[in-house]
PDB file of C-alpha atoms and ligand atoms in Angstrom:
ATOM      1  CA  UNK A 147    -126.558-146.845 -95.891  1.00 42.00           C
ATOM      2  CA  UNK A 148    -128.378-143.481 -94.697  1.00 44.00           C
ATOM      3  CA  UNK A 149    -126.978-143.171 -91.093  1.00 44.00           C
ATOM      4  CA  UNK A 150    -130.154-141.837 -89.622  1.00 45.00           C
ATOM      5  CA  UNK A 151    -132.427-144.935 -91.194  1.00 47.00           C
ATOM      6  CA  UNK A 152    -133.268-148.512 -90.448  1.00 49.00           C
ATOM      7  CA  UNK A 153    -132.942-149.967 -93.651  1.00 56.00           C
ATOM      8  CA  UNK A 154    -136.361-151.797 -94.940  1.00 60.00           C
ATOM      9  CA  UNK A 155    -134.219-152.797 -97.704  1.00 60.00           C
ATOM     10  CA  UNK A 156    -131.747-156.426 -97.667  1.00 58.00           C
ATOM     11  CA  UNK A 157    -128.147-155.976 -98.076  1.00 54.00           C
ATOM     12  CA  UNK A 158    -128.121-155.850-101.905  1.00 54.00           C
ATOM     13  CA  UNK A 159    -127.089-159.622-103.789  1.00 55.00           C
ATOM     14  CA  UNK A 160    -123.532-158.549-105.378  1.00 52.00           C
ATOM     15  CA  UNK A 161    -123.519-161.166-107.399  1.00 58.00           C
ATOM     16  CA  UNK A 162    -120.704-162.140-109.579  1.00 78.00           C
ATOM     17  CA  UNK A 163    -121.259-160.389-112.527  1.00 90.00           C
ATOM     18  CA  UNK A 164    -117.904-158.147-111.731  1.00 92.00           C
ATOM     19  CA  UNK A 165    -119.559-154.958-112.976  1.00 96.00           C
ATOM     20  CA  UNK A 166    -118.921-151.471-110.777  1.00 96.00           C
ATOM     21  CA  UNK A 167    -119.898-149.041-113.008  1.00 98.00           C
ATOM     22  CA  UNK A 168    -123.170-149.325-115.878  1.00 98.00           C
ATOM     23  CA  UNK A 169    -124.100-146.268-117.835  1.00 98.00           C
ATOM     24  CA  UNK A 170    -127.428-146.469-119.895  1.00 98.00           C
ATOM     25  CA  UNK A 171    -128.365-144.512-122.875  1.00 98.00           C
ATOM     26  CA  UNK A 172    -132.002-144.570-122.507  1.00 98.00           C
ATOM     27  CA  UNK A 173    -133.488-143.891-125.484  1.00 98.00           C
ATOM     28  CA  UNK A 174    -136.327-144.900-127.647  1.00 98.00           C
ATOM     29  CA  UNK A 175    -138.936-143.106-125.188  1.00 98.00           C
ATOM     30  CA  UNK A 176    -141.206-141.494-128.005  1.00 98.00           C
ATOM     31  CA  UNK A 177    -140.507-144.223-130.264  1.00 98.00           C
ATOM     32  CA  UNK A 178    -142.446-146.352-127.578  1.00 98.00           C
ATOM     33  CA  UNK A 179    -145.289-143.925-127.071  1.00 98.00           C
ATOM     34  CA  UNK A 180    -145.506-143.301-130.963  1.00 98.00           C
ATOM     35  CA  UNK A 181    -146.316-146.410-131.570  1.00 98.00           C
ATOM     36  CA  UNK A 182    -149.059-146.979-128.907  1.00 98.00           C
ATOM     37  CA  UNK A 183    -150.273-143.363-130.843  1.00 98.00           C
ATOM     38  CA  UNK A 184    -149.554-141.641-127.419  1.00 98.00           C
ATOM     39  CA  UNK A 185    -147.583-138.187-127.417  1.00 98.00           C
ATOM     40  CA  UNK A 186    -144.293-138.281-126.948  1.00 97.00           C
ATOM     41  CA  UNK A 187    -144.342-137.499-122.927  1.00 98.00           C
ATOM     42  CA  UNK A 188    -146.177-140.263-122.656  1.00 98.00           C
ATOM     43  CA  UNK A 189    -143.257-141.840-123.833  1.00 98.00           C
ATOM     44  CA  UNK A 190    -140.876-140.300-120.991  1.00 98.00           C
ATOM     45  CA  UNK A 191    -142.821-140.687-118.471  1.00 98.00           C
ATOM     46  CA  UNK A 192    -142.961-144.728-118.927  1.00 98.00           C
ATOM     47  CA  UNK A 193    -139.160-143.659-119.078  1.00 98.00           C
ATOM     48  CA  UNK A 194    -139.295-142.482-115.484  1.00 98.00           C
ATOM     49  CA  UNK A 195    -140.570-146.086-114.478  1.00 98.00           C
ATOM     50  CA  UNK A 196    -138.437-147.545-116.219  1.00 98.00           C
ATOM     51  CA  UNK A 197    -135.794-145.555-113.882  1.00 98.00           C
ATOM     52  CA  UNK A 198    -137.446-146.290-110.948  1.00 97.00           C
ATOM     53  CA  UNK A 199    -137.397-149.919-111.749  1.00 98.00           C
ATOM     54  CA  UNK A 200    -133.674-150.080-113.143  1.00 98.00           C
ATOM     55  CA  UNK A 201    -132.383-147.767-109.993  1.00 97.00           C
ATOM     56  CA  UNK A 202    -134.099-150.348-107.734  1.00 96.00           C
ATOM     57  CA  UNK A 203    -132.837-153.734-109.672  1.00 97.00           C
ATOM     58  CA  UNK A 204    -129.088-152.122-109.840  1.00 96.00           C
ATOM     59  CA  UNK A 205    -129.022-151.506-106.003  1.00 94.00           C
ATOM     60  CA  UNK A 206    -130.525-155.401-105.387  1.00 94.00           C
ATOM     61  CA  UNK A 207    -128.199-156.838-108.173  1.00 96.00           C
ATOM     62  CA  UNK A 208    -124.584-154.862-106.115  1.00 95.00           C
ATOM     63  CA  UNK A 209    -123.930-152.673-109.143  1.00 97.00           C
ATOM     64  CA  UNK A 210    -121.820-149.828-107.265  1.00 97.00           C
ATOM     65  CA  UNK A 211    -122.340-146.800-109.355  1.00 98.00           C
ATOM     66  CA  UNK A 212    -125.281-146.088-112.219  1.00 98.00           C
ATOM     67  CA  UNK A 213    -125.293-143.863-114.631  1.00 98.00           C
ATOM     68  CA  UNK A 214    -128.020-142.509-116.684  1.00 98.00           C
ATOM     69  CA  UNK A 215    -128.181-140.217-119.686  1.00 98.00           C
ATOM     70  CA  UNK A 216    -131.177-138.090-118.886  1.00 98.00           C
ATOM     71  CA  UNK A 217    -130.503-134.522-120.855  1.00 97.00           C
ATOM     72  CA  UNK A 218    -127.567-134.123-123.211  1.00 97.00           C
ATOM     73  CA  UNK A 219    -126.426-130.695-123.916  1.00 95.00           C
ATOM     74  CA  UNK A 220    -127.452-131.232-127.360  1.00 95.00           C
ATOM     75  CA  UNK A 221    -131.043-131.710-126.274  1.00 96.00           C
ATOM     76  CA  UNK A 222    -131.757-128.309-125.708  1.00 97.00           C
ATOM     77  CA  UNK A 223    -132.189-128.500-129.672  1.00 97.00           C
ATOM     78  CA  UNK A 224    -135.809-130.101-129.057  1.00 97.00           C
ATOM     79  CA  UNK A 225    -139.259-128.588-129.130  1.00 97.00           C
ATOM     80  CA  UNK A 226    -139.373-125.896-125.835  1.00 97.00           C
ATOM     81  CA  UNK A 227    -142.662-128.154-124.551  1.00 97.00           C
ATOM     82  CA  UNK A 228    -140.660-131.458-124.640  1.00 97.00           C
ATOM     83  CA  UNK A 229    -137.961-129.613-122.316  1.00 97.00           C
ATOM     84  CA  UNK A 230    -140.428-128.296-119.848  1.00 97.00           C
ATOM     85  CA  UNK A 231    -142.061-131.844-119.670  1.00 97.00           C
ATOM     86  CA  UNK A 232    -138.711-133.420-119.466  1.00 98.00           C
ATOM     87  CA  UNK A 233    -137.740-131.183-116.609  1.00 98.00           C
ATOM     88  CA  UNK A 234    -141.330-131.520-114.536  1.00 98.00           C
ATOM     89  CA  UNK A 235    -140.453-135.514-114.848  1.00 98.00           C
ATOM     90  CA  UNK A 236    -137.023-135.474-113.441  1.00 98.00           C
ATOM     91  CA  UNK A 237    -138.381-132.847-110.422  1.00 98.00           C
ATOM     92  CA  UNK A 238    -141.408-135.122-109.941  1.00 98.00           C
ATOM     93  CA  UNK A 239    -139.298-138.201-109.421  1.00 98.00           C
ATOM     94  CA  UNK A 240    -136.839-136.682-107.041  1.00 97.00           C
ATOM     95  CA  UNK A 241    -139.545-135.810-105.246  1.00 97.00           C
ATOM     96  CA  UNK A 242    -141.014-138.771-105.199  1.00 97.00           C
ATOM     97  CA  UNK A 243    -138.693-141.419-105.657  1.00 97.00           C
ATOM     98  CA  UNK A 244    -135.514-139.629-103.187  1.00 96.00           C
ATOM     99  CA  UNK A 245    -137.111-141.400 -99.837  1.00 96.00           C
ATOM    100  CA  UNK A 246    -136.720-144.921-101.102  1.00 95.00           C
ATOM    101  CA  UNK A 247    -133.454-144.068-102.341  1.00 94.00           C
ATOM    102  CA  UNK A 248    -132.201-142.213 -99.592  1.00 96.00           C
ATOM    103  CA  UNK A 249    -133.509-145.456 -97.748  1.00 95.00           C
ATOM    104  CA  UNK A 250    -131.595-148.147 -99.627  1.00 92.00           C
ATOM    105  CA  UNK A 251    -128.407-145.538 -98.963  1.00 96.00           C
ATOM    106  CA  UNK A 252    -128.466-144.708-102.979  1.00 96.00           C
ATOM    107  CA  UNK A 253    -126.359-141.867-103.354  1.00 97.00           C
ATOM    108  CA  UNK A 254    -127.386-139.045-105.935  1.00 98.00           C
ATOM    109  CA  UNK A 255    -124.829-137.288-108.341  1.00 97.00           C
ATOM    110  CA  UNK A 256    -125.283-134.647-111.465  1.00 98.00           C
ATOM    111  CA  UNK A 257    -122.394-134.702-113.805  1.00 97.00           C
ATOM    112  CA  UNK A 258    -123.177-131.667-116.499  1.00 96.00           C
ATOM    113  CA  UNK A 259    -124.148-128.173-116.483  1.00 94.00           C
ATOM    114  CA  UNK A 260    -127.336-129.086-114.754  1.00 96.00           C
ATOM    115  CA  UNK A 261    -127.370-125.327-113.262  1.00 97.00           C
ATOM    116  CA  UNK A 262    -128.634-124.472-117.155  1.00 97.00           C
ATOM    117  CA  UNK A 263    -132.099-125.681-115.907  1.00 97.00           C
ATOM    118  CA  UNK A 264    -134.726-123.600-114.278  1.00 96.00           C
ATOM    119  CA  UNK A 265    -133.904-122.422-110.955  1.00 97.00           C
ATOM    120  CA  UNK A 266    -136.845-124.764-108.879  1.00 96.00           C
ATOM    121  CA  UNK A 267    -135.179-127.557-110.888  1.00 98.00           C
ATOM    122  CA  UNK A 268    -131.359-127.037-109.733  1.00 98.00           C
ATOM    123  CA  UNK A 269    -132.669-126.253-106.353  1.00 98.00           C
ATOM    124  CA  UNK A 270    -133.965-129.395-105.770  1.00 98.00           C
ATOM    125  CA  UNK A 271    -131.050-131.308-107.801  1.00 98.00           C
ATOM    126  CA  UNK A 272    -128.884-129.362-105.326  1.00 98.00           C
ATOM    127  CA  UNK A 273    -130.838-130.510-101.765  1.00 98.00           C
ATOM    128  CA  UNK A 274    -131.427-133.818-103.120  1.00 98.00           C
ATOM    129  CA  UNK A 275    -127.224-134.399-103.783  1.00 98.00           C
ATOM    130  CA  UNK A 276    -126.692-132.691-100.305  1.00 98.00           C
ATOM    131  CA  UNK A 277    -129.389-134.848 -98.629  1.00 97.00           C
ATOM    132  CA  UNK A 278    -127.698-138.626-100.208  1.00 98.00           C
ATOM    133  CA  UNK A 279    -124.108-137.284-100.148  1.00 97.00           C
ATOM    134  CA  UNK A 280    -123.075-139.492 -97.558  1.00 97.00           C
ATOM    135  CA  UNK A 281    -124.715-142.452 -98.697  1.00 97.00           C
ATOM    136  CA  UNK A 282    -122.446-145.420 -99.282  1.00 94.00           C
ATOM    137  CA  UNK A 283    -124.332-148.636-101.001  1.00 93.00           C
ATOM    138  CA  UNK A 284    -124.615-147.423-104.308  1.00 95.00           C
ATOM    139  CA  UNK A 285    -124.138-144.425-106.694  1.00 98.00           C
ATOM    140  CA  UNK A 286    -127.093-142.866-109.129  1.00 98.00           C
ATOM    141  CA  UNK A 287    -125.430-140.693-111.331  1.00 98.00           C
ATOM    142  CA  UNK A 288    -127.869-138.513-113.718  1.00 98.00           C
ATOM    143  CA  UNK A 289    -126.510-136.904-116.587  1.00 98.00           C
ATOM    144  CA  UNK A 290    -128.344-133.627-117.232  1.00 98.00           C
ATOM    145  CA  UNK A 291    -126.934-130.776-119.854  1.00 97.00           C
ATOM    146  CA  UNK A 292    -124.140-133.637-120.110  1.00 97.00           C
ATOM    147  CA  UNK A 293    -122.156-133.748-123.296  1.00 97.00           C
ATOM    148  CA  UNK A 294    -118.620-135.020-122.933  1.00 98.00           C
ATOM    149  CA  UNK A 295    -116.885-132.661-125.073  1.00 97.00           C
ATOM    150  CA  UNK A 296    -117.449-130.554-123.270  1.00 96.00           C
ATOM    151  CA  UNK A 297    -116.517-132.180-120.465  1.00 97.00           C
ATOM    152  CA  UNK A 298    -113.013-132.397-121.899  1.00 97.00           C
ATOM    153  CA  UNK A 299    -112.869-129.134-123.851  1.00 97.00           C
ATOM    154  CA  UNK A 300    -113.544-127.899-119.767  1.00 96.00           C
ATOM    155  CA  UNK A 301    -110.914-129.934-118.403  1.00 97.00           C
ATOM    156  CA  UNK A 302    -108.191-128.732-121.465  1.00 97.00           C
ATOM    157  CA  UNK A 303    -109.317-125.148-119.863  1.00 97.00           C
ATOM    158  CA  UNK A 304    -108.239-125.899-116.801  1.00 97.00           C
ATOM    159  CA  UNK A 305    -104.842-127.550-117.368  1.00 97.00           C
ATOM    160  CA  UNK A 306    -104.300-124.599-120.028  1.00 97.00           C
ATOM    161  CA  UNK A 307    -105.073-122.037-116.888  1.00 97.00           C
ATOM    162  CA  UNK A 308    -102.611-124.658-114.937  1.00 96.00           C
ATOM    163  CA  UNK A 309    -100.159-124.170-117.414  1.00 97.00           C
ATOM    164  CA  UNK A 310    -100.075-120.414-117.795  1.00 97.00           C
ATOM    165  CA  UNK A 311     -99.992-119.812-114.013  1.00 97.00           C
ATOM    166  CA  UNK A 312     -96.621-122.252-114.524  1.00 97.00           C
ATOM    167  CA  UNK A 313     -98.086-124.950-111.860  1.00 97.00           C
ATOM    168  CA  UNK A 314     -97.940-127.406-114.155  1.00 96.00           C
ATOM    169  CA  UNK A 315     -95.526-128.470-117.140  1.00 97.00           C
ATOM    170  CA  UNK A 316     -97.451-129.179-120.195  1.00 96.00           C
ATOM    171  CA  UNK A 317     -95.059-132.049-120.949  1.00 96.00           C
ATOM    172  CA  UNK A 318     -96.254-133.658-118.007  1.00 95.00           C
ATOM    173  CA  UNK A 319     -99.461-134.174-118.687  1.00 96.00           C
ATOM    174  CA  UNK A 320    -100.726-137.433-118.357  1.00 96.00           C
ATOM    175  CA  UNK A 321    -103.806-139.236-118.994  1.00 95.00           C
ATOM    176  CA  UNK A 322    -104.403-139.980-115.376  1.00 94.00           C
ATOM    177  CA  UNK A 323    -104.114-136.448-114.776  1.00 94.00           C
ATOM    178  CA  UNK A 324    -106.930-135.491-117.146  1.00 96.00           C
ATOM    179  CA  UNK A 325    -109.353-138.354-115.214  1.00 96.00           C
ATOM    180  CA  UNK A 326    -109.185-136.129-112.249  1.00 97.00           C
ATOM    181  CA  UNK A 327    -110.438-133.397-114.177  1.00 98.00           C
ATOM    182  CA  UNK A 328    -113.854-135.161-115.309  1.00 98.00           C
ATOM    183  CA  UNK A 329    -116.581-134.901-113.556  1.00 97.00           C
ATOM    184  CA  UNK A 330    -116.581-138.644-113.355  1.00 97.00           C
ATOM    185  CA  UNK A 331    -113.659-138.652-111.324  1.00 97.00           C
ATOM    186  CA  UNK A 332    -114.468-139.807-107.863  1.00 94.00           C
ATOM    187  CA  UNK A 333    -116.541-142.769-109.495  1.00 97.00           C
ATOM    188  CA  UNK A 334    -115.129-146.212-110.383  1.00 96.00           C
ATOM    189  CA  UNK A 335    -113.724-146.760-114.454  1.00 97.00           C
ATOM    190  CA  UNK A 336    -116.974-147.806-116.029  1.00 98.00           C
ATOM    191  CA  UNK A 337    -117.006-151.272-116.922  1.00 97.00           C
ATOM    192  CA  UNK A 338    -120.641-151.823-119.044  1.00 98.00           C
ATOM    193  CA  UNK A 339    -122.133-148.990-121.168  1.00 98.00           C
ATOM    194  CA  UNK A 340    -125.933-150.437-122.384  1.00 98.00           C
ATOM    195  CA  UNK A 341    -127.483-148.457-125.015  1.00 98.00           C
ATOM    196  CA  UNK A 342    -131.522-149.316-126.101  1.00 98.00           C
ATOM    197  CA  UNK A 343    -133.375-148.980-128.882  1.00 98.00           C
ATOM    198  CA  UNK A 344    -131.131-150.451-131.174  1.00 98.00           C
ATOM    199  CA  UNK A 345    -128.892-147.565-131.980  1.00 97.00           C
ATOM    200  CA  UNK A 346    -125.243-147.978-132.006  1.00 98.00           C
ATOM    201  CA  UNK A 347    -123.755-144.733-131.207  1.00 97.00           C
ATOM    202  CA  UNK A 348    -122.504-143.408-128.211  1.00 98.00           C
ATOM    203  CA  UNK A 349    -123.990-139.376-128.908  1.00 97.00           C
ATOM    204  CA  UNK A 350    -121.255-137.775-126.924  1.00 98.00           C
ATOM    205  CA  UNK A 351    -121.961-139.812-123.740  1.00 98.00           C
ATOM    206  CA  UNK A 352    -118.561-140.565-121.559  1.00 98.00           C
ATOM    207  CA  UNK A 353    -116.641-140.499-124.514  1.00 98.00           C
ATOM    208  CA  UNK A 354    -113.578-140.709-122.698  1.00 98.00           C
ATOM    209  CA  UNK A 355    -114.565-142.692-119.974  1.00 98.00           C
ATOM    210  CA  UNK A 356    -115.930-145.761-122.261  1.00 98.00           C
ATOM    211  CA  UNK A 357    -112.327-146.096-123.544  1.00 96.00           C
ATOM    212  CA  UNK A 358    -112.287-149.786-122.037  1.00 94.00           C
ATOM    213  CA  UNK A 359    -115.755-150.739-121.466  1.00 97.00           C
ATOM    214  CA  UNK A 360    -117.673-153.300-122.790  1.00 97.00           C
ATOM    215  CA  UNK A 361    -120.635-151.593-124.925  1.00 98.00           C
ATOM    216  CA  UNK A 362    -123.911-153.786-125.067  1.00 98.00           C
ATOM    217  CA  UNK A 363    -126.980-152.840-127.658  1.00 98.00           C
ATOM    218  CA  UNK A 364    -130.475-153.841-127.429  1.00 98.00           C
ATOM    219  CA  UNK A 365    -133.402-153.043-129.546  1.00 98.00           C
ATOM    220  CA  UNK A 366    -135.690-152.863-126.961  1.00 98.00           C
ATOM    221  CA  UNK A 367    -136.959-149.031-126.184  1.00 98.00           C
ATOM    222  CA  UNK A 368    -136.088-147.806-122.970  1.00 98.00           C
ATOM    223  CA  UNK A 369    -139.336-148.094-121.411  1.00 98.00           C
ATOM    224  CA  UNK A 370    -139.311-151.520-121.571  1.00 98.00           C
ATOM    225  CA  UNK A 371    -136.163-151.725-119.848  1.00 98.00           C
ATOM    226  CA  UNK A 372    -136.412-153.674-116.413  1.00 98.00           C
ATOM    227  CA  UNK A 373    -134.429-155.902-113.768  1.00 97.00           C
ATOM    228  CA  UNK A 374    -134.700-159.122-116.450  1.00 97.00           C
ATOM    229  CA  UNK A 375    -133.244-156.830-119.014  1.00 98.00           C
ATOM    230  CA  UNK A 376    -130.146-155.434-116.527  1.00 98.00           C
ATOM    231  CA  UNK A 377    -129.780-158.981-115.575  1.00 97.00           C
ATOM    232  CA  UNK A 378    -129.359-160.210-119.250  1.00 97.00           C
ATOM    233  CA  UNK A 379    -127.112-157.347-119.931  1.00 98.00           C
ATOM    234  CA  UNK A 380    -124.599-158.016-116.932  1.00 97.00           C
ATOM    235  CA  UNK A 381    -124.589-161.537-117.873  1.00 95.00           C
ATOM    236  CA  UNK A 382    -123.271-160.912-121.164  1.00 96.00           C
ATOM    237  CA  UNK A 383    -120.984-158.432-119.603  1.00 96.00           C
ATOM    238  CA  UNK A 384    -119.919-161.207-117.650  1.00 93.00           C
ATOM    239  CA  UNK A 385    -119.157-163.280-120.633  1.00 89.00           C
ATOM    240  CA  UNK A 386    -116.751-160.682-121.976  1.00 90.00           C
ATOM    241  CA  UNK A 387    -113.054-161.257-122.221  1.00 83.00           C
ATOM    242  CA  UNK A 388    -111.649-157.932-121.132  1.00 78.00           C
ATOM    243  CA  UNK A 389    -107.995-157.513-122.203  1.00 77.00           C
ATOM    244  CA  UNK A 390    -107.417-153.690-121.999  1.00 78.00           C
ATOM    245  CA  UNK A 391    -104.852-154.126-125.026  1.00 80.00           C
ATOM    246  CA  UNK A 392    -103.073-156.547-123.863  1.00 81.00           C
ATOM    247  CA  UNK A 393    -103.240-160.691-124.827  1.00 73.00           C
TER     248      UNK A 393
HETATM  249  C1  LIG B 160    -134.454-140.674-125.393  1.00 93.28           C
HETATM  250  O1  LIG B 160    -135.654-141.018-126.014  1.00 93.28           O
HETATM  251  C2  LIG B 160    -134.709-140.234-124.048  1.00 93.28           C
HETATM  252  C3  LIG B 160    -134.447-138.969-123.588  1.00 93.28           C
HETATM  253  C4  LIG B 160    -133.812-137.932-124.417  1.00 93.28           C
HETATM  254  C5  LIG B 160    -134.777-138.567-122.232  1.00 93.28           C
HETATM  255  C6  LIG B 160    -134.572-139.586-121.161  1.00 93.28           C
HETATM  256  C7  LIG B 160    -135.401-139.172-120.024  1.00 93.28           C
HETATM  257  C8  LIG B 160    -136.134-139.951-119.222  1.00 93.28           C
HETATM  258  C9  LIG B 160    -136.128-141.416-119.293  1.00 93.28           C
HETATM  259  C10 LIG B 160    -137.052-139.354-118.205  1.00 93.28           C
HETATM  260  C11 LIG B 160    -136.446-138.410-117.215  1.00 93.28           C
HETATM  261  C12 LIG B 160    -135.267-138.941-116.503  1.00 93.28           C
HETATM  262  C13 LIG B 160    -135.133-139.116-115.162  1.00 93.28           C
HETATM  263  C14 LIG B 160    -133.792-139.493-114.630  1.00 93.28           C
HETATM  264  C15 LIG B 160    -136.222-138.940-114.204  1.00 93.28           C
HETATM  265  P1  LIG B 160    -136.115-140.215-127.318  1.00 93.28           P
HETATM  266  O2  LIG B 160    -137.085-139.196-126.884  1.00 93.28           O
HETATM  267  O3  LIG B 160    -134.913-139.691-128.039  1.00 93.28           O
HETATM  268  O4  LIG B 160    -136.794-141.373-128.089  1.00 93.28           O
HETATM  269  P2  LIG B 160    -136.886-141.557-129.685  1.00 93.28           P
HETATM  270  O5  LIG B 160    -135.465-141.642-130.189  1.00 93.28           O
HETATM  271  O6  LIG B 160    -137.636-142.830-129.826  1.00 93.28           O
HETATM  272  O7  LIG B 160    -137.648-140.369-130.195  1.00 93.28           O
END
């Protein structure tokens, strides 16, 4: 909880569900305005409620850590408006939505190059992680020019500069080793990684952290998404046998 607040907010329900760590790949955002016969920002920003309202179920439903696929570095590949309106949306709801979550103790991470975006954009990324940083009941993580090749090609880089400099043996190198390199690595394994809109890929999103969690698909577009929908995802999470290999 924010040390300077009194919290308006209950101690969240941690239920049993036994999941730490959800990612979401939101998607199906202009599928949903397309067919109302909106534009496609229409489309996002129902997206952006439908982050306000999953940010605000995770926190009441005890899931520790959150992460959201907002921007991958492949999206720079879409129309120049569609980035500029993705961009005002994500400084609009830190601005407007950072309060409440710096009230309910919701901490705020980037993972990704988000320091590719305009400079007002990283600016506020930048005072909004500083502001939650030592917030404790739950992690939002927003991916944002996240693509996790890159994420390992950048890690490789670094034990390869490790190895040159001779502070490291390159027979040594272990896969626990490389987790510390990610920039996932002070967050807990993730355990449930939902995807919407009835695709079944995972487009480069925690490739290597997924290795062992449970992937859940649901055909409903992303702004749809709500608490009922987290709920009935966790649930089947919770149904899962999770044998990591072994019997
Ligand atoms: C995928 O839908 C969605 C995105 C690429 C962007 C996700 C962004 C938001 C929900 C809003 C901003 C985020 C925050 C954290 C404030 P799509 O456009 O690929 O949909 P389609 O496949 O139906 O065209």
């Amino acid at each position: 909880m924010a040390s300077d607040a009194v919290s308006l907010f209950p101690a969240p329900d941690i239920s049993s569900h036994g999941a730490r760590h959800v990612a979401i790949i939101m998607d199906g955002n202009g599928r949903w305005a397309k067919k109302r016969l909106l534009p496609r920002v229409a489309g996002h920003k129902a997206g952006v409620e439908a982050v306000r309202r999953t940010v605000r179920a995770a926190h009441d439903l005890g899931v520790e850590c959150l992460t959201l696929y907002a921007f991958s570095s492949e999206n720079w590949k879409r129309p120049e408006q569609e980035i500029i309106d993705l961009t005002g949306l994500l400084k609009h709801f830190i601005r407007s939505d950072l309060d409440e979550f710096h009230e309910r103790g919701v901490r705020l991470r980037i993972i990704g190059d988000y320091r590719a975006f305009e400079p007002g954009a990283v600016a506020l990324i930048e005072e909004a992680q500083a502001r939650t940083r030592d917030n404790r009941a739950n992690t939002l993580v927003i991916a944002l020019n996240y693509g996790a090749q890159d994420e390992l090609a950048r890690a490789a880089r670094i034990l390869a500069q490790q190895a040159v400099r001779g502070e490291i043996d390159p027979a040594t190198i272990a896969p626990g080793h490389i987790a510390t390199l990610l920039d996932t690595a002070d967050l807990p394994p993730l355990d449930l990684l939902i995807r919407t809109s009835g695709e079944q890929r995972l487009s480069n999103f925690l490739l290597w952290q997924a290795a062992y969690a449970e992937l859940y698909f649901t055909d409903m577009l992303w702004p749809d998404f709500d608490k009922n929908a987290l709920m009935n995802a966790l649930a089947n999470f919770k149904a899962r046998e999770r044998r990591y290999g072994g019997l």
